PDB file of C-alpha atoms in Angstrom:
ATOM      1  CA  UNK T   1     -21.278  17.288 -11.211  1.00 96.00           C
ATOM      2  CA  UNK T   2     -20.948  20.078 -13.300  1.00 97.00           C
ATOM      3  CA  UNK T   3     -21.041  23.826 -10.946  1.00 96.00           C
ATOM      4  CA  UNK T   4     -21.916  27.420 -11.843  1.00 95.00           C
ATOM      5  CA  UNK T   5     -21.311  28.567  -8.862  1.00 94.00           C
ATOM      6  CA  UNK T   6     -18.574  31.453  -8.436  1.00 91.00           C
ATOM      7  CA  UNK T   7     -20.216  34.689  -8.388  1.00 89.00           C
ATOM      8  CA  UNK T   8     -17.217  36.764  -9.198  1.00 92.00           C
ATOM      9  CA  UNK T   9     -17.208  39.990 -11.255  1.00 92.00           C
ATOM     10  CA  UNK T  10     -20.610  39.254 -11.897  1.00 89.00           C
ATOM     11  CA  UNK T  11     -23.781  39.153 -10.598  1.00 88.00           C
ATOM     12  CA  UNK T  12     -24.958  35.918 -10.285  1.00 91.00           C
ATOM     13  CA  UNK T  13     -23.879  32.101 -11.766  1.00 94.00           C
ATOM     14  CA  UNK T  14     -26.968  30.217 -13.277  1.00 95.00           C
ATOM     15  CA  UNK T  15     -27.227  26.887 -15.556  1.00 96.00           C
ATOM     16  CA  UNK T  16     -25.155  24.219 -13.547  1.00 96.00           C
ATOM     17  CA  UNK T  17     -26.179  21.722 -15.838  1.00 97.00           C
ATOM     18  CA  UNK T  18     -26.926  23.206 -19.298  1.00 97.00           C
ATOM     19  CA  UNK T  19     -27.077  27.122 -19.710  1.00 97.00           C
ATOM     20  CA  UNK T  20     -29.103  27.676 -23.327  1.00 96.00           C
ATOM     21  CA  UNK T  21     -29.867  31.682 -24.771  1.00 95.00           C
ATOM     22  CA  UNK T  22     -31.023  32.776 -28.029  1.00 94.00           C
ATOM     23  CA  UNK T  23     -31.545  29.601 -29.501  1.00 96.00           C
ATOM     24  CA  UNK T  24     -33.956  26.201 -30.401  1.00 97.00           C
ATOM     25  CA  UNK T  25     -31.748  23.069 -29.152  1.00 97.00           C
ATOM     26  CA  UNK T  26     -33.260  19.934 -28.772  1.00 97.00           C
ATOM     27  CA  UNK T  27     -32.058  18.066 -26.162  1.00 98.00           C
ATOM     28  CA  UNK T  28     -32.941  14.423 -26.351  1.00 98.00           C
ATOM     29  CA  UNK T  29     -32.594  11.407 -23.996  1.00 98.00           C
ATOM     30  CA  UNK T  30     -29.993  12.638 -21.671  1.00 98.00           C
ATOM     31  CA  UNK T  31     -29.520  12.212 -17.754  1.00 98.00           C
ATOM     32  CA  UNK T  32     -28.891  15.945 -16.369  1.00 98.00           C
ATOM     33  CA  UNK T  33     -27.669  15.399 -12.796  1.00 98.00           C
ATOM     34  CA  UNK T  34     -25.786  16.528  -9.446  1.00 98.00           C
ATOM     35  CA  UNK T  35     -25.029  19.752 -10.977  1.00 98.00           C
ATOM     36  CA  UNK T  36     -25.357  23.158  -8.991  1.00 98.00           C
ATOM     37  CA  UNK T  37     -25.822  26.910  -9.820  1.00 97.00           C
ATOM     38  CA  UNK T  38     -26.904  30.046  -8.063  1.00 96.00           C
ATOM     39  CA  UNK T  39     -30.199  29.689 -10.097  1.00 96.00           C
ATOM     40  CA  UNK T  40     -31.063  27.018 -12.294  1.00 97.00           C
ATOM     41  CA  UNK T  41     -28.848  24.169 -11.520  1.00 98.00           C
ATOM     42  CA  UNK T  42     -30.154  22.276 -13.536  1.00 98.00           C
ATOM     43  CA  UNK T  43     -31.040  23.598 -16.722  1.00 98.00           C
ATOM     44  CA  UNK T  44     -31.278  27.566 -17.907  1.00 98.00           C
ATOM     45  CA  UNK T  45     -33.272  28.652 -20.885  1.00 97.00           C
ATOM     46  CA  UNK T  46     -32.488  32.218 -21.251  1.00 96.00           C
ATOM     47  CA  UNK T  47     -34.926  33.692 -23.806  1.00 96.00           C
ATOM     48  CA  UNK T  48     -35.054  31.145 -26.176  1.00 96.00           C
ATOM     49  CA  UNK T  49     -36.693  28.326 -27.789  1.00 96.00           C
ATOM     50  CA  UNK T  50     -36.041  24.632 -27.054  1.00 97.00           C
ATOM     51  CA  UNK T  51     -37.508  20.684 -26.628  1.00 98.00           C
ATOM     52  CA  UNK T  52     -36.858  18.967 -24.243  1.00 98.00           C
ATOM     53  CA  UNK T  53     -37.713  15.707 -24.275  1.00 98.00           C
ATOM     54  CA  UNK T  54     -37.036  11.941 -22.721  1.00 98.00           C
ATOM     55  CA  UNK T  55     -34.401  13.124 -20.310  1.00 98.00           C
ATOM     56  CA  UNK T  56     -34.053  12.207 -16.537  1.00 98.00           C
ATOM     57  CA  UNK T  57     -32.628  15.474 -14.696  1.00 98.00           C
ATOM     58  CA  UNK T  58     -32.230  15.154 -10.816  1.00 98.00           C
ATOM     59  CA  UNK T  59     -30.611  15.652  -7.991  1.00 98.00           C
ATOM     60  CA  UNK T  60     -29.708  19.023  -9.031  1.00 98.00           C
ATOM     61  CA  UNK T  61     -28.968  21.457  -6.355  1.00 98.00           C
ATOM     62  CA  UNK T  62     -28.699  25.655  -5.372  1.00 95.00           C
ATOM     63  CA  UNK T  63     -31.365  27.994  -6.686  1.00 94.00           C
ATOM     64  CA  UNK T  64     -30.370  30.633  -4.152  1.00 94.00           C
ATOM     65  CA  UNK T  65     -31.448  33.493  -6.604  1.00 93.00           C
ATOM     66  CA  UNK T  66     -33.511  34.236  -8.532  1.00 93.00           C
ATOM     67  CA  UNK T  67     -36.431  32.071  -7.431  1.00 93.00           C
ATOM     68  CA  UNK T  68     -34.293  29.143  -8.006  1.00 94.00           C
ATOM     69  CA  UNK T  69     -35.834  26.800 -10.125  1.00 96.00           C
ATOM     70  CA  UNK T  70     -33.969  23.298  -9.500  1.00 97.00           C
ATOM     71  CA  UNK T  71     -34.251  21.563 -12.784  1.00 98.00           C
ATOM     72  CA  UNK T  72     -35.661  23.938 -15.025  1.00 98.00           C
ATOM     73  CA  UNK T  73     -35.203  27.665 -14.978  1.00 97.00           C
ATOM     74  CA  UNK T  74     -37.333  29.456 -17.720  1.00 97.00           C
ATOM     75  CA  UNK T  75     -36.551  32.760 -18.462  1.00 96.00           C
ATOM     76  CA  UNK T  76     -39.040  34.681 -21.021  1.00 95.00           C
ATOM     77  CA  UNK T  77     -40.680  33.939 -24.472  1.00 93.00           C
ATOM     78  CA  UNK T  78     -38.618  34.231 -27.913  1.00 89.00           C
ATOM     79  CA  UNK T  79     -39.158  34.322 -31.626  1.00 90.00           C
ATOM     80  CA  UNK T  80     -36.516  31.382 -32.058  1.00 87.00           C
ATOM     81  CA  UNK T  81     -39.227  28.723 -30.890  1.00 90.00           C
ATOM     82  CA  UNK T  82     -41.477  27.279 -28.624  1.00 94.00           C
ATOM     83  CA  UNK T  83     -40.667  25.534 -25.374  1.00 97.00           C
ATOM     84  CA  UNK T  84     -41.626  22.035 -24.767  1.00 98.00           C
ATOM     85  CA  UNK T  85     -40.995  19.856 -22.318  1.00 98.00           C
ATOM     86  CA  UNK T  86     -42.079  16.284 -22.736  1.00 98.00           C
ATOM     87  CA  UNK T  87     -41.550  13.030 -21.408  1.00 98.00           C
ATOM     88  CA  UNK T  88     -38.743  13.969 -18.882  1.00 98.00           C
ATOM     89  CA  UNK T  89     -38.524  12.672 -15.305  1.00 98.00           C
ATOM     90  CA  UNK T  90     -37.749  15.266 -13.259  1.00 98.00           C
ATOM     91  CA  UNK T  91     -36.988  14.102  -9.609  1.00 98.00           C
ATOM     92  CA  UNK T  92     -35.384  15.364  -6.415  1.00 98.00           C
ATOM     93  CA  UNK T  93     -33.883  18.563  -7.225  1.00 98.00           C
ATOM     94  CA  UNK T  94     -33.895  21.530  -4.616  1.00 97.00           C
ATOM     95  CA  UNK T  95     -33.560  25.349  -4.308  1.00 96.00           C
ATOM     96  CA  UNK T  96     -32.961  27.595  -1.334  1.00 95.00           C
ATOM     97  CA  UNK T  97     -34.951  30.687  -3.061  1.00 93.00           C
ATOM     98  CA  UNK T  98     -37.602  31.537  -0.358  1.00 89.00           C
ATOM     99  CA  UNK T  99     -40.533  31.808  -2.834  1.00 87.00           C
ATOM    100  CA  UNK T 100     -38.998  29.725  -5.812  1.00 89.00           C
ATOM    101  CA  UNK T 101     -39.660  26.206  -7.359  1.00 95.00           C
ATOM    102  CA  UNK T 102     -37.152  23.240  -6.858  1.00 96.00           C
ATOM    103  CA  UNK T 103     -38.694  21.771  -9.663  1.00 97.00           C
ATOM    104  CA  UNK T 104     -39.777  23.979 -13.211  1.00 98.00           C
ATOM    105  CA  UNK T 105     -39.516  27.646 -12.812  1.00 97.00           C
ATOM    106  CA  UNK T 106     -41.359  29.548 -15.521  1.00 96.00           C
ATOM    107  CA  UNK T 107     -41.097  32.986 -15.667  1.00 95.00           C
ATOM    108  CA  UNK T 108     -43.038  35.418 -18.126  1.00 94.00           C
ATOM    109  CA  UNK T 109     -42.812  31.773 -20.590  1.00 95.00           C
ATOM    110  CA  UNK T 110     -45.285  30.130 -22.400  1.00 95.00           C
ATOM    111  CA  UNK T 111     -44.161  26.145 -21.966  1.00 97.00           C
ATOM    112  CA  UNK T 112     -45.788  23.289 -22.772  1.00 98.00           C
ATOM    113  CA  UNK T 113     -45.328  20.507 -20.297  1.00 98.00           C
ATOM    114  CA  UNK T 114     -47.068  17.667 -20.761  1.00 98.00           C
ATOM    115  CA  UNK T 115     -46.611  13.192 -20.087  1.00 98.00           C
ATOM    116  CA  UNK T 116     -43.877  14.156 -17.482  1.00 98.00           C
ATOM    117  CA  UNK T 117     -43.399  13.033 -13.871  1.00 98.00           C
ATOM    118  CA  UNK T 118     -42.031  15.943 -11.618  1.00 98.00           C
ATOM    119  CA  UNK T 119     -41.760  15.097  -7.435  1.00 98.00           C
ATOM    120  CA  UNK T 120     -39.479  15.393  -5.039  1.00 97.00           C
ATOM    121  CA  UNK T 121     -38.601  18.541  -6.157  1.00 97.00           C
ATOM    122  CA  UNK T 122     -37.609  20.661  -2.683  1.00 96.00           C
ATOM    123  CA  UNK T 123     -37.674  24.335  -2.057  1.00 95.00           C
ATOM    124  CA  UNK T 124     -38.607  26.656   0.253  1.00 93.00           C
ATOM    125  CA  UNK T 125     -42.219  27.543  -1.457  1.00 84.00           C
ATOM    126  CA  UNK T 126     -42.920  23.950  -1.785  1.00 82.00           C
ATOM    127  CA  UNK T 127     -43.939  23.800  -5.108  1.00 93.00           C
ATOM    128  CA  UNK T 128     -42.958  21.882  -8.620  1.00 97.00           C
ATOM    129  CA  UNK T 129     -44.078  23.878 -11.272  1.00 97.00           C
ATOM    130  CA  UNK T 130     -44.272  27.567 -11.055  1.00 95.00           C
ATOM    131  CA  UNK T 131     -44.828  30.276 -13.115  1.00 92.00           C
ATOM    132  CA  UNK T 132     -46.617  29.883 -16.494  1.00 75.00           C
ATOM    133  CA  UNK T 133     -47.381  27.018 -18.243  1.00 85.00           C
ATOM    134  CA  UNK T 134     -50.043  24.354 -19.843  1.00 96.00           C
ATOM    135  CA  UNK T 135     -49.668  21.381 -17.823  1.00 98.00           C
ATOM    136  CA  UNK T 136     -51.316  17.938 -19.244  1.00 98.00           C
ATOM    137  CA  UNK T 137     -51.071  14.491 -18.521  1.00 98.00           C
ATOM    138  CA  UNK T 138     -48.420  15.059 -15.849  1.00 98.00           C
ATOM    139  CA  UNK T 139     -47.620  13.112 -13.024  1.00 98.00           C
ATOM    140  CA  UNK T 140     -46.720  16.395 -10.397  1.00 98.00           C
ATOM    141  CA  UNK T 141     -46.708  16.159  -6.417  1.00 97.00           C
ATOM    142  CA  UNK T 142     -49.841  17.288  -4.496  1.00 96.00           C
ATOM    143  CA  UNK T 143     -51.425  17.783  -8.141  1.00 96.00           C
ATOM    144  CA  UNK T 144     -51.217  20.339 -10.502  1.00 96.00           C
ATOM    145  CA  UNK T 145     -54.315  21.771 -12.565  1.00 96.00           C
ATOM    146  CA  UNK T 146     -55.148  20.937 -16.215  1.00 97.00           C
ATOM    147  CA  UNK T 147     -56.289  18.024 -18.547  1.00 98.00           C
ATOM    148  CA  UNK T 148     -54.987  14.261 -17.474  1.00 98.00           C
ATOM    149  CA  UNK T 149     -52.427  15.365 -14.460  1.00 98.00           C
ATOM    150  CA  UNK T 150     -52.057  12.982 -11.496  1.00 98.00           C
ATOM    151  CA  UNK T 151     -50.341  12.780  -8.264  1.00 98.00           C
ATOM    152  CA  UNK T 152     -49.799   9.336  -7.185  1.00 97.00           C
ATOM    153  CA  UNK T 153     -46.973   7.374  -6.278  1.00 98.00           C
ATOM    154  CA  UNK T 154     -45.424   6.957  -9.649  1.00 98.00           C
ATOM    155  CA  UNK T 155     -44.156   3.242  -8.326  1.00 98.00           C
ATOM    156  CA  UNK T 156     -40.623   3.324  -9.870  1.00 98.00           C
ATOM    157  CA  UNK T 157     -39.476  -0.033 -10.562  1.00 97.00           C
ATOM    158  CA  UNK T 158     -35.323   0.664 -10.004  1.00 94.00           C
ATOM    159  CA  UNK T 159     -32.792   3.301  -9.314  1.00 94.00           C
ATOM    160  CA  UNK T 160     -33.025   4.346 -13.259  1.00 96.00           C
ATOM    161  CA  UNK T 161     -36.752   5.079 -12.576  1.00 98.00           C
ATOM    162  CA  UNK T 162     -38.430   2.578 -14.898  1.00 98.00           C
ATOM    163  CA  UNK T 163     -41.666   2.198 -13.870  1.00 98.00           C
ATOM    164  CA  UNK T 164     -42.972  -1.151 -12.911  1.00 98.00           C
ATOM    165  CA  UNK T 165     -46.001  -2.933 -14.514  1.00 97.00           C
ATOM    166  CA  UNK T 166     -48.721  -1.450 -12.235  1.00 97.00           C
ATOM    167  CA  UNK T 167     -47.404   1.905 -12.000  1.00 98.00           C
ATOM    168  CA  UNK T 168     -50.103   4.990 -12.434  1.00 98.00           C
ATOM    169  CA  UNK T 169     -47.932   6.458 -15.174  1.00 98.00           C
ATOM    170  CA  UNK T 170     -48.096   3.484 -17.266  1.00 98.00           C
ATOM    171  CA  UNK T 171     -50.569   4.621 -20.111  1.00 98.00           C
ATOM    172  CA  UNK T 172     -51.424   7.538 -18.821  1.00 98.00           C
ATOM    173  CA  UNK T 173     -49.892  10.034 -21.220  1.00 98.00           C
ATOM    174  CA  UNK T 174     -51.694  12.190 -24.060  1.00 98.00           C
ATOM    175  CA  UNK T 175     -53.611   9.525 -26.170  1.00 98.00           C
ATOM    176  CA  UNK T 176     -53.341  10.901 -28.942  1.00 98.00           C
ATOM    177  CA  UNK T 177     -50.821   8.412 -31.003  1.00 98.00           C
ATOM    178  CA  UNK T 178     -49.003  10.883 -32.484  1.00 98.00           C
ATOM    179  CA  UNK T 179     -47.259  10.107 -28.381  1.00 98.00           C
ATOM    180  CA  UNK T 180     -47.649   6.428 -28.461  1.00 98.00           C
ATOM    181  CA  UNK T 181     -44.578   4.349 -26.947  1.00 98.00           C
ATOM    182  CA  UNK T 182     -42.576   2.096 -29.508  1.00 97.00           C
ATOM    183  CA  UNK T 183     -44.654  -1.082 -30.361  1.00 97.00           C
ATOM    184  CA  UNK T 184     -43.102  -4.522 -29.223  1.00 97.00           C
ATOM    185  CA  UNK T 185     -42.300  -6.550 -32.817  1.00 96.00           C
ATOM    186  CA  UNK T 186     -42.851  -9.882 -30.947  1.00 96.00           C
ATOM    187  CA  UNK T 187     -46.580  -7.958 -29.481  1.00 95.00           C
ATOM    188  CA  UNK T 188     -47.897  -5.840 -31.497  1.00 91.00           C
ATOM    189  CA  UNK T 189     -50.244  -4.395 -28.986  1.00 93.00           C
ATOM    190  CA  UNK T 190     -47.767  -4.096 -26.625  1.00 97.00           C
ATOM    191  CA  UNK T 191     -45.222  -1.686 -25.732  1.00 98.00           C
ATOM    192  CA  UNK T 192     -41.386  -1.955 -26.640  1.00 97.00           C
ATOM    193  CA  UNK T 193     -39.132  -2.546 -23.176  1.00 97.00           C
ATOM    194  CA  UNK T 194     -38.321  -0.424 -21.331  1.00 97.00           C
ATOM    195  CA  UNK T 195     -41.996   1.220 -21.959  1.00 98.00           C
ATOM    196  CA  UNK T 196     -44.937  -0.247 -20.372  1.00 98.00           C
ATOM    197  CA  UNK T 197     -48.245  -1.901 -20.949  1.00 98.00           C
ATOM    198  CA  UNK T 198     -50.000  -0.669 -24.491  1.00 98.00           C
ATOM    199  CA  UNK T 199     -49.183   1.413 -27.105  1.00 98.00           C
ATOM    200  CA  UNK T 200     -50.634   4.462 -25.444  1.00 98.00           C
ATOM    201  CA  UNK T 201     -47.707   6.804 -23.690  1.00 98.00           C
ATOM    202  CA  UNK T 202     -46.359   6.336 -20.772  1.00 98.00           C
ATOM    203  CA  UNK T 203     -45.467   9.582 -18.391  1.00 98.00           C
ATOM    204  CA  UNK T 204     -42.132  10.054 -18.123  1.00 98.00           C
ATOM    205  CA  UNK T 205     -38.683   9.131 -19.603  1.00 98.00           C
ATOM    206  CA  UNK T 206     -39.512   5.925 -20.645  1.00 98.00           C
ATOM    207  CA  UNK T 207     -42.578   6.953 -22.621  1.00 98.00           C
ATOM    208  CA  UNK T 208     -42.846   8.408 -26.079  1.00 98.00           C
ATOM    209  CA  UNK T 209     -42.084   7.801 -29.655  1.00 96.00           C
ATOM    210  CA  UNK T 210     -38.524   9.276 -29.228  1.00 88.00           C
ATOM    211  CA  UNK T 211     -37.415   7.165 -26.179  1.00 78.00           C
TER     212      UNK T 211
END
């Protein structure tokens, strides 16, 4: 419930959520919510470097400038890093923009998005992802282009967005292991609670080594 929203002396108010410049964070298994900004209510990465992973960021609201960019708003490559975002569930956010993203605006940024589920993400443009990027093994809405991305009903198990048993996401990530999910002591073969199914990573925030 965090707001960057007052405009004056200046000329706009971005990065409801988290507002990130000239730097490499990593920013690890958080839930980034009900935040709004004049442009990236969510999150702003301002020229910088920075992973992203296992967080749930929603219901984030705004993106009236600046072609909005409702969860993510990616401004620009940098020597400090690269951008990753991985295993995040990114869900519901919006942006008024008329040609912007509600979902993960990338602009003149190389990011690597991959084994994340992004829908329901609202704007005018009707898009998720826009701008650059290399997309993989992504759940996105109406599709998205590139190696292992999907588009159906992700089948979310609660209002924390676990996914149930059957769900398309479940073992559906990268396969390379280096991304496997945490291994269940008591089933080896299986994945740790509250991953799913094998060993193999799940999209989204439940998925992952570093869930």
């Amino acid at each position: 419930n965090n707001q960057a929203i007052n405009t004056t002396g200046c000329v706009s108010a971005g990065g409801g959520g988290m507002r990130i410049g000239d730097s490499n964070p990593k920013v690890l298994n958080n839930i980034i919510m009900q935040n709004q900004a004049i442009y990236g209510p969510g999150i702003v990465l301002n020229y910088s470097g920075g992973t992203f992973k296992n967080n749930i960021v929603c219901l984030n609201t705004g993106g009236q400038s600046y072609n909005g960019g409702g969860a993510f708003w990616i401004n620009r490559n940098s020597t400090a890093g690269q951008k990753v975002l991985e295993n995040n569930t990114i869900l519901n956010n919006s942006a008024s923009a008329t040609n912007g993203t509600g979902g993960v605006l990338c602009i003149s940024a190389s990011v690597t998005i991959r084994n994340n589920i992004i829908r329901g993400n609202t704007s005018p443009g009707n898009s998720q992802i826009m701008g650059g990027g290399t997309v993989t093994y992504c759940n996105v809405q109406n599709g998205f282009a590139g190696p292992g991305n999907i588009s159906a009903d992700p089948l979310f198990a609660d209002s924390n967005y676990i996914l149930q048993t059957g769900s398309p996401c479940v073992d559906a990530g990268d396969s390379s292991t280096v991304y496997n999910d945490p291994q269940d002591p008591g089933n080896p073969q299986s994945a740790l609670y509250p991953s799913r199914g094998g060993l193999r990573n799940d999209m989204g925030a439940y998925g992952g080594p570093l869930r």
